[in-house]
Amino acid sequence: MTDLSKIVINKAIVNDSRILTEISFAAKRHWKYPDSYYDLWKDELTITKDYIKHNIVYKAQIEKDLTLGFYSIVENKSDLYSGETFVKKGFYLEHLFIRPEYHKFGIGRLMIDHAKKISRNKGIGSLLIFVDPYAKGFYDKIGADNLYDSKSSIPGRLIPVYALKVV
């Protein structure tokens, strides 16, 4: 299917906001969550031009006009609560989304390797990750450490928090 050697990872530009948002929603919808969840996730799944400007955002492309997925790294400068979710100070792999039709081809691992390289270059030693429960297997395979479960934006639901060493 996809020849990984032909995939290029480039810094996202503000004009990518629409396509990155489409990918984030499509990837999340792959897991068939109830529609009501997407109302709660609307802001966090929407990738704005400002988000791209102020964070580390990269996209994986197979052809100049076909974006397969993207990832983002954000810095949380202090401990805080987002609703009932406690968010520790640190750097986070906030998004890693791939178009569902391109799942299971190694693109996620390719983007993780890229994110680790970018993080090392910026002096970031590890990335925290709020992991979708359906993605736990992926993060286990890439060697991320499951730290604890956290309250999520969905009432009564817990999600795992992982740490990925990048050094």
Short mmCIF file of N, CA and C in Angstrom, two decimals:
data_model
loop_
_atom_site.label_atom_id
_atom_site.label_comp_id
_atom_site.label_asym_id
_atom_site.label_seq_id
_atom_site.Cartn_x
_atom_site.Cartn_y
_atom_site.Cartn_z
N MET A 1 0.84 -1.19 0.00
CA MET A 1 0.00 0.00 0.00
C MET A 1 0.87 1.24 0.00
N THR A 2 1.16 1.76 1.16
CA THR A 2 1.90 3.01 1.26
C THR A 2 3.38 2.72 1.44
N ASP A 3 4.20 3.25 0.56
CA ASP A 3 5.65 3.13 0.67
C ASP A 3 6.12 4.22 1.63
N LEU A 4 6.55 3.80 2.83
CA LEU A 4 6.95 4.78 3.86
C LEU A 4 8.09 5.67 3.39
N SER A 5 8.91 5.17 2.48
CA SER A 5 10.04 6.00 2.00
C SER A 5 9.56 7.21 1.20
N LYS A 6 8.30 7.18 0.76
CA LYS A 6 7.76 8.30 -0.01
C LYS A 6 7.03 9.31 0.86
N ILE A 7 6.90 9.01 2.16
CA ILE A 7 6.22 9.93 3.06
C ILE A 7 7.18 11.01 3.52
N VAL A 8 6.72 12.23 3.44
CA VAL A 8 7.50 13.39 3.87
C VAL A 8 6.78 14.03 5.05
N ILE A 9 7.55 14.39 6.06
CA ILE A 9 6.96 15.08 7.21
C ILE A 9 7.44 16.51 7.19
N ASN A 10 6.48 17.43 7.09
CA ASN A 10 6.77 18.85 6.99
C ASN A 10 6.05 19.62 8.09
N LYS A 11 6.61 20.76 8.42
CA LYS A 11 5.96 21.65 9.38
C LYS A 11 4.62 22.10 8.79
N ALA A 12 3.58 22.04 9.59
CA ALA A 12 2.26 22.50 9.14
C ALA A 12 2.27 24.02 9.02
N ILE A 13 1.48 24.52 8.10
CA ILE A 13 1.31 25.96 7.93
C ILE A 13 -0.14 26.31 8.28
N VAL A 14 -0.38 27.57 8.55
CA VAL A 14 -1.71 27.98 9.02
C VAL A 14 -2.82 27.57 8.05
N ASN A 15 -2.52 27.53 6.76
CA ASN A 15 -3.55 27.14 5.78
C ASN A 15 -3.90 25.66 5.86
N ASP A 16 -3.18 24.87 6.68
CA ASP A 16 -3.49 23.46 6.87
C ASP A 16 -4.58 23.24 7.91
N SER A 17 -5.04 24.29 8.56
CA SER A 17 -5.96 24.12 9.70
C SER A 17 -7.21 23.32 9.32
N ARG A 18 -7.78 23.58 8.17
CA ARG A 18 -9.01 22.89 7.77
C ARG A 18 -8.76 21.39 7.59
N ILE A 19 -7.73 21.02 6.85
CA ILE A 19 -7.47 19.61 6.57
C ILE A 19 -7.06 18.86 7.84
N LEU A 20 -6.29 19.51 8.72
CA LEU A 20 -5.89 18.86 9.97
C LEU A 20 -7.10 18.63 10.87
N THR A 21 -8.02 19.57 10.87
CA THR A 21 -9.26 19.40 11.63
C THR A 21 -10.07 18.24 11.07
N GLU A 22 -10.18 18.16 9.75
CA GLU A 22 -10.90 17.04 9.12
C GLU A 22 -10.29 15.71 9.52
N ILE A 23 -8.96 15.65 9.51
CA ILE A 23 -8.27 14.40 9.87
C ILE A 23 -8.51 14.05 11.34
N SER A 24 -8.46 15.05 12.23
CA SER A 24 -8.65 14.75 13.65
C SER A 24 -10.05 14.19 13.91
N PHE A 25 -11.06 14.78 13.31
CA PHE A 25 -12.42 14.28 13.50
C PHE A 25 -12.60 12.90 12.86
N ALA A 26 -12.06 12.71 11.64
CA ALA A 26 -12.20 11.41 10.96
C ALA A 26 -11.51 10.31 11.75
N ALA A 27 -10.32 10.60 12.27
CA ALA A 27 -9.59 9.59 13.03
C ALA A 27 -10.33 9.24 14.32
N LYS A 28 -10.87 10.23 15.00
CA LYS A 28 -11.60 9.98 16.24
C LYS A 28 -12.91 9.24 15.95
N ARG A 29 -13.58 9.59 14.85
CA ARG A 29 -14.84 8.93 14.50
C ARG A 29 -14.63 7.45 14.13
N HIS A 30 -13.44 7.11 13.76
CA HIS A 30 -13.11 5.72 13.44
C HIS A 30 -13.46 4.79 14.60
N TRP A 31 -13.39 5.30 15.83
CA TRP A 31 -13.66 4.48 17.00
C TRP A 31 -15.14 4.42 17.37
N LYS A 32 -15.97 5.08 16.59
CA LYS A 32 -17.43 5.00 16.75
C LYS A 32 -17.93 5.43 18.13
N TYR A 33 -17.38 6.52 18.62
CA TYR A 33 -17.88 7.10 19.87
C TYR A 33 -19.27 7.69 19.63
N PRO A 34 -20.06 7.84 20.69
CA PRO A 34 -21.38 8.48 20.53
C PRO A 34 -21.24 9.93 20.02
N ASP A 35 -22.19 10.36 19.24
CA ASP A 35 -22.16 11.72 18.68
C ASP A 35 -22.00 12.79 19.76
N SER A 36 -22.58 12.56 20.92
CA SER A 36 -22.51 13.56 21.99
C SER A 36 -21.06 13.84 22.43
N TYR A 37 -20.18 12.87 22.27
CA TYR A 37 -18.77 13.08 22.65
C TYR A 37 -18.12 14.15 21.77
N TYR A 38 -18.50 14.17 20.51
CA TYR A 38 -17.86 15.12 19.58
C TYR A 38 -18.23 16.56 19.90
N ASP A 39 -19.40 16.75 20.50
CA ASP A 39 -19.77 18.09 20.96
C ASP A 39 -18.81 18.52 22.07
N LEU A 40 -18.47 17.61 22.97
CA LEU A 40 -17.53 17.92 24.05
C LEU A 40 -16.10 18.09 23.53
N TRP A 41 -15.75 17.34 22.48
CA TRP A 41 -14.39 17.37 21.95
C TRP A 41 -14.19 18.40 20.84
N LYS A 42 -15.25 19.11 20.48
CA LYS A 42 -15.18 20.01 19.32
C LYS A 42 -13.98 20.94 19.37
N ASP A 43 -13.78 21.62 20.49
CA ASP A 43 -12.67 22.58 20.58
C ASP A 43 -11.31 21.89 20.52
N GLU A 44 -11.17 20.75 21.21
CA GLU A 44 -9.85 20.12 21.22
C GLU A 44 -9.53 19.41 19.90
N LEU A 45 -10.54 19.05 19.12
CA LEU A 45 -10.29 18.41 17.83
C LEU A 45 -10.18 19.41 16.69
N THR A 46 -10.56 20.65 16.93
CA THR A 46 -10.48 21.69 15.90
C THR A 46 -9.09 22.32 15.95
N ILE A 47 -8.39 22.24 14.83
CA ILE A 47 -7.03 22.77 14.73
C ILE A 47 -7.13 24.14 14.05
N THR A 48 -6.93 25.17 14.82
CA THR A 48 -7.06 26.54 14.29
C THR A 48 -5.72 27.04 13.75
N LYS A 49 -5.81 28.13 13.02
CA LYS A 49 -4.58 28.77 12.52
C LYS A 49 -3.71 29.20 13.68
N ASP A 50 -4.32 29.75 14.74
CA ASP A 50 -3.54 30.16 15.92
C ASP A 50 -2.87 28.96 16.59
N TYR A 51 -3.56 27.84 16.64
CA TYR A 51 -2.98 26.63 17.23
C TYR A 51 -1.70 26.25 16.47
N ILE A 52 -1.77 26.27 15.16
CA ILE A 52 -0.60 25.93 14.34
C ILE A 52 0.52 26.95 14.55
N LYS A 53 0.16 28.23 14.64
CA LYS A 53 1.17 29.28 14.85
C LYS A 53 1.91 29.14 16.17
N HIS A 54 1.20 28.73 17.23
CA HIS A 54 1.75 28.79 18.58
C HIS A 54 2.24 27.45 19.13
N ASN A 55 2.15 26.39 18.34
CA ASN A 55 2.58 25.08 18.80
C ASN A 55 3.44 24.40 17.74
N ILE A 56 4.00 23.27 18.10
CA ILE A 56 4.80 22.48 17.17
C ILE A 56 3.85 21.53 16.46
N VAL A 57 3.63 21.74 15.17
CA VAL A 57 2.67 20.93 14.42
C VAL A 57 3.33 20.50 13.11
N TYR A 58 3.34 19.18 12.89
CA TYR A 58 3.91 18.61 11.66
C TYR A 58 2.88 17.72 11.00
N LYS A 59 2.96 17.64 9.67
CA LYS A 59 2.04 16.81 8.90
C LYS A 59 2.82 15.80 8.07
N ALA A 60 2.24 14.61 7.91
CA ALA A 60 2.82 13.56 7.07
C ALA A 60 2.08 13.58 5.74
N GLN A 61 2.86 13.62 4.66
CA GLN A 61 2.27 13.69 3.32
C GLN A 61 2.91 12.63 2.43
N ILE A 62 2.10 12.05 1.57
CA ILE A 62 2.60 11.08 0.60
C ILE A 62 2.78 11.75 -0.76
N GLU A 63 1.95 12.70 -1.02
CA GLU A 63 2.07 13.53 -2.21
C GLU A 63 1.87 14.95 -1.71
N LYS A 64 2.28 15.90 -2.50
CA LYS A 64 2.19 17.29 -2.06
C LYS A 64 0.79 17.68 -1.60
N ASP A 65 -0.23 17.09 -2.22
CA ASP A 65 -1.60 17.48 -1.88
C ASP A 65 -2.36 16.44 -1.08
N LEU A 66 -1.68 15.39 -0.57
CA LEU A 66 -2.37 14.38 0.24
C LEU A 66 -1.73 14.28 1.62
N THR A 67 -2.39 14.88 2.60
CA THR A 67 -1.94 14.81 3.98
C THR A 67 -2.54 13.57 4.61
N LEU A 68 -1.67 12.71 5.16
CA LEU A 68 -2.11 11.44 5.74
C LEU A 68 -2.43 11.57 7.23
N GLY A 69 -1.72 12.48 7.88
CA GLY A 69 -1.90 12.63 9.32
C GLY A 69 -1.07 13.77 9.84
N PHE A 70 -1.12 13.96 11.16
CA PHE A 70 -0.33 15.04 11.77
C PHE A 70 -0.13 14.74 13.24
N TYR A 71 0.83 15.46 13.79
CA TYR A 71 1.02 15.42 15.24
C TYR A 71 1.30 16.83 15.72
N SER A 72 1.09 17.03 17.03
CA SER A 72 1.42 18.33 17.62
C SER A 72 2.02 18.12 19.00
N ILE A 73 2.91 19.03 19.33
CA ILE A 73 3.54 19.07 20.65
C ILE A 73 3.23 20.44 21.24
N VAL A 74 2.73 20.43 22.47
CA VAL A 74 2.42 21.68 23.15
C VAL A 74 3.09 21.70 24.51
N GLU A 75 3.37 22.89 24.98
CA GLU A 75 3.93 23.04 26.32
C GLU A 75 2.87 23.59 27.25
N ASN A 76 2.69 22.89 28.35
CA ASN A 76 1.83 23.38 29.42
C ASN A 76 2.78 23.94 30.47
N LYS A 77 2.79 25.25 30.65
CA LYS A 77 3.79 25.92 31.48
C LYS A 77 3.56 25.81 32.98
N SER A 78 2.37 25.35 33.39
CA SER A 78 2.11 25.17 34.82
C SER A 78 1.03 24.11 35.00
N ASP A 79 0.97 23.53 36.19
CA ASP A 79 -0.10 22.59 36.51
C ASP A 79 -1.43 23.32 36.44
N LEU A 80 -2.46 22.64 35.94
CA LEU A 80 -3.78 23.27 35.87
C LEU A 80 -4.87 22.22 35.77
N TYR A 81 -6.08 22.65 35.97
CA TYR A 81 -7.24 21.80 35.74
C TYR A 81 -7.94 22.30 34.49
N SER A 82 -8.30 21.37 33.62
CA SER A 82 -9.13 21.65 32.46
C SER A 82 -10.44 20.91 32.73
N GLY A 83 -11.43 21.64 33.22
CA GLY A 83 -12.63 20.98 33.73
C GLY A 83 -12.22 20.19 34.95
N GLU A 84 -12.49 18.88 34.95
CA GLU A 84 -12.08 18.03 36.07
C GLU A 84 -10.77 17.30 35.79
N THR A 85 -10.17 17.57 34.64
CA THR A 85 -8.94 16.88 34.25
C THR A 85 -7.73 17.66 34.73
N PHE A 86 -6.89 16.99 35.50
CA PHE A 86 -5.65 17.61 35.97
C PHE A 86 -4.60 17.47 34.88
N VAL A 87 -3.97 18.58 34.51
CA VAL A 87 -2.95 18.60 33.47
C VAL A 87 -1.66 19.10 34.10
N LYS A 88 -0.66 18.21 34.14
CA LYS A 88 0.63 18.56 34.73
C LYS A 88 1.41 19.49 33.82
N LYS A 89 2.29 20.25 34.45
CA LYS A 89 3.25 21.07 33.71
C LYS A 89 4.14 20.14 32.88
N GLY A 90 4.44 20.54 31.65
CA GLY A 90 5.33 19.75 30.81
C GLY A 90 4.99 19.86 29.34
N PHE A 91 5.69 19.08 28.56
CA PHE A 91 5.45 19.03 27.12
C PHE A 91 4.58 17.81 26.83
N TYR A 92 3.60 18.01 25.94
CA TYR A 92 2.64 16.98 25.60
C TYR A 92 2.63 16.69 24.11
N LEU A 93 2.55 15.42 23.79
CA LEU A 93 2.15 15.03 22.45
C LEU A 93 0.63 15.13 22.49
N GLU A 94 0.13 16.27 22.03
CA GLU A 94 -1.30 16.54 22.20
C GLU A 94 -2.15 15.83 21.16
N HIS A 95 -1.67 15.78 19.94
CA HIS A 95 -2.41 15.12 18.87
C HIS A 95 -1.47 14.23 18.08
N LEU A 96 -1.97 13.09 17.71
CA LEU A 96 -1.35 12.22 16.71
C LEU A 96 -2.51 11.55 16.01
N PHE A 97 -2.86 12.05 14.85
CA PHE A 97 -4.02 11.55 14.12
C PHE A 97 -3.61 11.18 12.70
N ILE A 98 -4.17 10.07 12.25
CA ILE A 98 -3.92 9.57 10.90
C ILE A 98 -5.27 9.26 10.27
N ARG A 99 -5.39 9.56 9.00
CA ARG A 99 -6.62 9.21 8.28
C ARG A 99 -6.89 7.71 8.50
N PRO A 100 -8.11 7.33 8.86
CA PRO A 100 -8.39 5.92 9.17
C PRO A 100 -7.97 4.94 8.07
N GLU A 101 -8.12 5.32 6.83
CA GLU A 101 -7.76 4.40 5.74
C GLU A 101 -6.24 4.16 5.64
N TYR A 102 -5.47 4.93 6.40
CA TYR A 102 -4.01 4.76 6.42
C TYR A 102 -3.51 4.22 7.75
N HIS A 103 -4.42 3.75 8.61
CA HIS A 103 -4.00 3.11 9.86
C HIS A 103 -3.28 1.80 9.54
N LYS A 104 -2.37 1.42 10.42
CA LYS A 104 -1.68 0.12 10.37
C LYS A 104 -0.67 0.00 9.24
N PHE A 105 -0.13 1.12 8.77
CA PHE A 105 0.90 1.07 7.74
C PHE A 105 2.24 1.61 8.22
N GLY A 106 2.34 1.92 9.51
CA GLY A 106 3.61 2.42 10.06
C GLY A 106 3.74 3.92 10.07
N ILE A 107 2.70 4.64 9.69
CA ILE A 107 2.76 6.09 9.63
C ILE A 107 2.83 6.69 11.03
N GLY A 108 2.09 6.11 11.97
CA GLY A 108 2.14 6.58 13.35
C GLY A 108 3.54 6.47 13.94
N ARG A 109 4.18 5.33 13.74
CA ARG A 109 5.54 5.14 14.24
C ARG A 109 6.51 6.12 13.56
N LEU A 110 6.33 6.34 12.28
CA LEU A 110 7.16 7.29 11.55
C LEU A 110 7.02 8.70 12.15
N MET A 111 5.77 9.09 12.45
CA MET A 111 5.55 10.42 13.04
C MET A 111 6.09 10.48 14.47
N ILE A 112 5.98 9.39 15.23
CA ILE A 112 6.54 9.37 16.58
C ILE A 112 8.06 9.54 16.52
N ASP A 113 8.71 8.83 15.61
CA ASP A 113 10.17 8.98 15.47
C ASP A 113 10.52 10.43 15.13
N HIS A 114 9.73 11.05 14.29
CA HIS A 114 9.97 12.45 13.91
C HIS A 114 9.75 13.36 15.12
N ALA A 115 8.67 13.13 15.86
CA ALA A 115 8.38 13.94 17.05
C ALA A 115 9.50 13.81 18.08
N LYS A 116 10.05 12.63 18.23
CA LYS A 116 11.15 12.43 19.16
C LYS A 116 12.38 13.22 18.71
N LYS A 117 12.66 13.20 17.43
CA LYS A 117 13.81 13.94 16.89
C LYS A 117 13.62 15.45 17.11
N ILE A 118 12.46 15.95 16.79
CA ILE A 118 12.16 17.37 16.98
C ILE A 118 12.28 17.74 18.46
N SER A 119 11.75 16.88 19.33
CA SER A 119 11.81 17.13 20.77
C SER A 119 13.26 17.16 21.25
N ARG A 120 14.05 16.20 20.84
CA ARG A 120 15.48 16.19 21.24
C ARG A 120 16.16 17.48 20.80
N ASN A 121 15.89 17.90 19.58
CA ASN A 121 16.51 19.13 19.05
C ASN A 121 16.11 20.36 19.85
N LYS A 122 14.95 20.30 20.50
CA LYS A 122 14.47 21.43 21.30
C LYS A 122 14.77 21.25 22.79
N GLY A 123 15.51 20.19 23.13
CA GLY A 123 15.87 19.96 24.53
C GLY A 123 14.75 19.40 25.39
N ILE A 124 13.77 18.81 24.76
CA ILE A 124 12.65 18.20 25.48
C ILE A 124 13.01 16.74 25.74
N GLY A 125 12.98 16.33 27.02
CA GLY A 125 13.40 14.98 27.38
C GLY A 125 12.30 13.94 27.31
N SER A 126 11.07 14.35 27.50
CA SER A 126 9.96 13.39 27.41
C SER A 126 8.68 14.14 27.09
N LEU A 127 7.75 13.39 26.56
CA LEU A 127 6.43 13.93 26.21
C LEU A 127 5.37 13.19 27.00
N LEU A 128 4.48 13.94 27.62
CA LEU A 128 3.31 13.35 28.26
C LEU A 128 2.22 13.21 27.21
N ILE A 129 1.36 12.20 27.40
CA ILE A 129 0.32 11.94 26.40
C ILE A 129 -0.96 11.49 27.11
N PHE A 130 -2.06 12.20 26.87
CA PHE A 130 -3.37 11.72 27.26
C PHE A 130 -3.80 10.79 26.12
N VAL A 131 -3.90 9.50 26.41
CA VAL A 131 -4.08 8.49 25.37
C VAL A 131 -5.54 8.05 25.27
N ASP A 132 -6.06 8.07 24.05
CA ASP A 132 -7.37 7.49 23.82
C ASP A 132 -7.27 6.00 24.18
N PRO A 133 -8.23 5.47 24.93
CA PRO A 133 -8.15 4.06 25.31
C PRO A 133 -7.97 3.10 24.13
N TYR A 134 -8.52 3.43 22.97
CA TYR A 134 -8.35 2.57 21.80
C TYR A 134 -6.93 2.60 21.25
N ALA A 135 -6.13 3.59 21.63
CA ALA A 135 -4.76 3.72 21.13
C ALA A 135 -3.71 3.20 22.11
N LYS A 136 -4.14 2.65 23.23
CA LYS A 136 -3.19 2.15 24.23
C LYS A 136 -2.17 1.18 23.64
N GLY A 137 -2.63 0.25 22.81
CA GLY A 137 -1.75 -0.75 22.22
C GLY A 137 -0.62 -0.11 21.42
N PHE A 138 -0.95 0.94 20.68
CA PHE A 138 0.07 1.64 19.89
C PHE A 138 1.13 2.23 20.80
N TYR A 139 0.71 2.92 21.85
CA TYR A 139 1.68 3.57 22.74
C TYR A 139 2.48 2.55 23.55
N ASP A 140 1.87 1.41 23.85
CA ASP A 140 2.63 0.33 24.49
C ASP A 140 3.72 -0.18 23.55
N LYS A 141 3.37 -0.36 22.27
CA LYS A 141 4.33 -0.88 21.27
C LYS A 141 5.51 0.06 21.05
N ILE A 142 5.29 1.36 21.13
CA ILE A 142 6.39 2.29 20.86
C ILE A 142 7.23 2.57 22.11
N GLY A 143 6.89 1.91 23.23
CA GLY A 143 7.70 2.03 24.43
C GLY A 143 7.34 3.15 25.37
N ALA A 144 6.16 3.73 25.21
CA ALA A 144 5.72 4.77 26.15
C ALA A 144 5.32 4.08 27.46
N ASP A 145 5.47 4.79 28.55
CA ASP A 145 5.15 4.25 29.87
C ASP A 145 3.79 4.74 30.34
N ASN A 146 2.94 3.80 30.75
CA ASN A 146 1.63 4.14 31.30
C ASN A 146 1.84 4.62 32.73
N LEU A 147 1.53 5.89 33.00
CA LEU A 147 1.78 6.48 34.32
C LEU A 147 0.59 6.32 35.27
N TYR A 148 -0.59 6.68 34.81
CA TYR A 148 -1.79 6.65 35.65
C TYR A 148 -3.01 6.91 34.78
N ASP A 149 -4.19 6.75 35.37
CA ASP A 149 -5.44 7.09 34.69
C ASP A 149 -5.91 8.45 35.19
N SER A 150 -6.48 9.22 34.28
CA SER A 150 -6.95 10.57 34.59
C SER A 150 -8.42 10.69 34.23
N LYS A 151 -9.11 11.58 34.92
CA LYS A 151 -10.47 11.92 34.50
C LYS A 151 -10.37 12.54 33.11
N SER A 152 -11.37 12.30 32.30
CA SER A 152 -11.38 12.87 30.96
C SER A 152 -12.47 13.94 30.87
N SER A 153 -12.62 14.50 29.68
CA SER A 153 -13.67 15.50 29.47
C SER A 153 -15.05 14.84 29.39
N ILE A 154 -15.08 13.52 29.30
CA ILE A 154 -16.34 12.77 29.30
C ILE A 154 -16.62 12.36 30.75
N PRO A 155 -17.70 12.83 31.35
CA PRO A 155 -18.00 12.50 32.75
C PRO A 155 -18.01 10.99 33.00
N GLY A 156 -17.33 10.58 34.08
CA GLY A 156 -17.29 9.18 34.46
C GLY A 156 -16.32 8.32 33.67
N ARG A 157 -15.56 8.92 32.79
CA ARG A 157 -14.63 8.17 31.94
C ARG A 157 -13.20 8.50 32.35
N LEU A 158 -12.36 7.46 32.40
CA LEU A 158 -10.94 7.65 32.69
C LEU A 158 -10.14 7.39 31.42
N ILE A 159 -9.05 8.13 31.27
CA ILE A 159 -8.14 7.87 30.16
C ILE A 159 -6.72 7.73 30.69
N PRO A 160 -5.92 6.88 30.06
CA PRO A 160 -4.55 6.71 30.52
C PRO A 160 -3.67 7.90 30.14
N VAL A 161 -2.71 8.16 31.02
CA VAL A 161 -1.70 9.17 30.75
C VAL A 161 -0.37 8.43 30.64
N TYR A 162 0.32 8.66 29.55
CA TYR A 162 1.59 8.00 29.27
C TYR A 162 2.71 9.04 29.24
N ALA A 163 3.93 8.55 29.35
CA ALA A 163 5.13 9.36 29.13
C ALA A 163 5.99 8.66 28.09
N LEU A 164 6.48 9.42 27.14
CA LEU A 164 7.36 8.89 26.09
C LEU A 164 8.71 9.56 26.21
N LYS A 165 9.72 8.79 26.56
CA LYS A 165 11.09 9.34 26.63
C LYS A 165 11.57 9.58 25.20
N VAL A 166 12.20 10.71 24.99
CA VAL A 166 12.65 11.04 23.63
C VAL A 166 14.17 11.07 23.53
N VAL A 167 14.88 10.93 24.64
CA VAL A 167 16.35 10.96 24.61
C VAL A 167 16.92 9.60 24.29
#
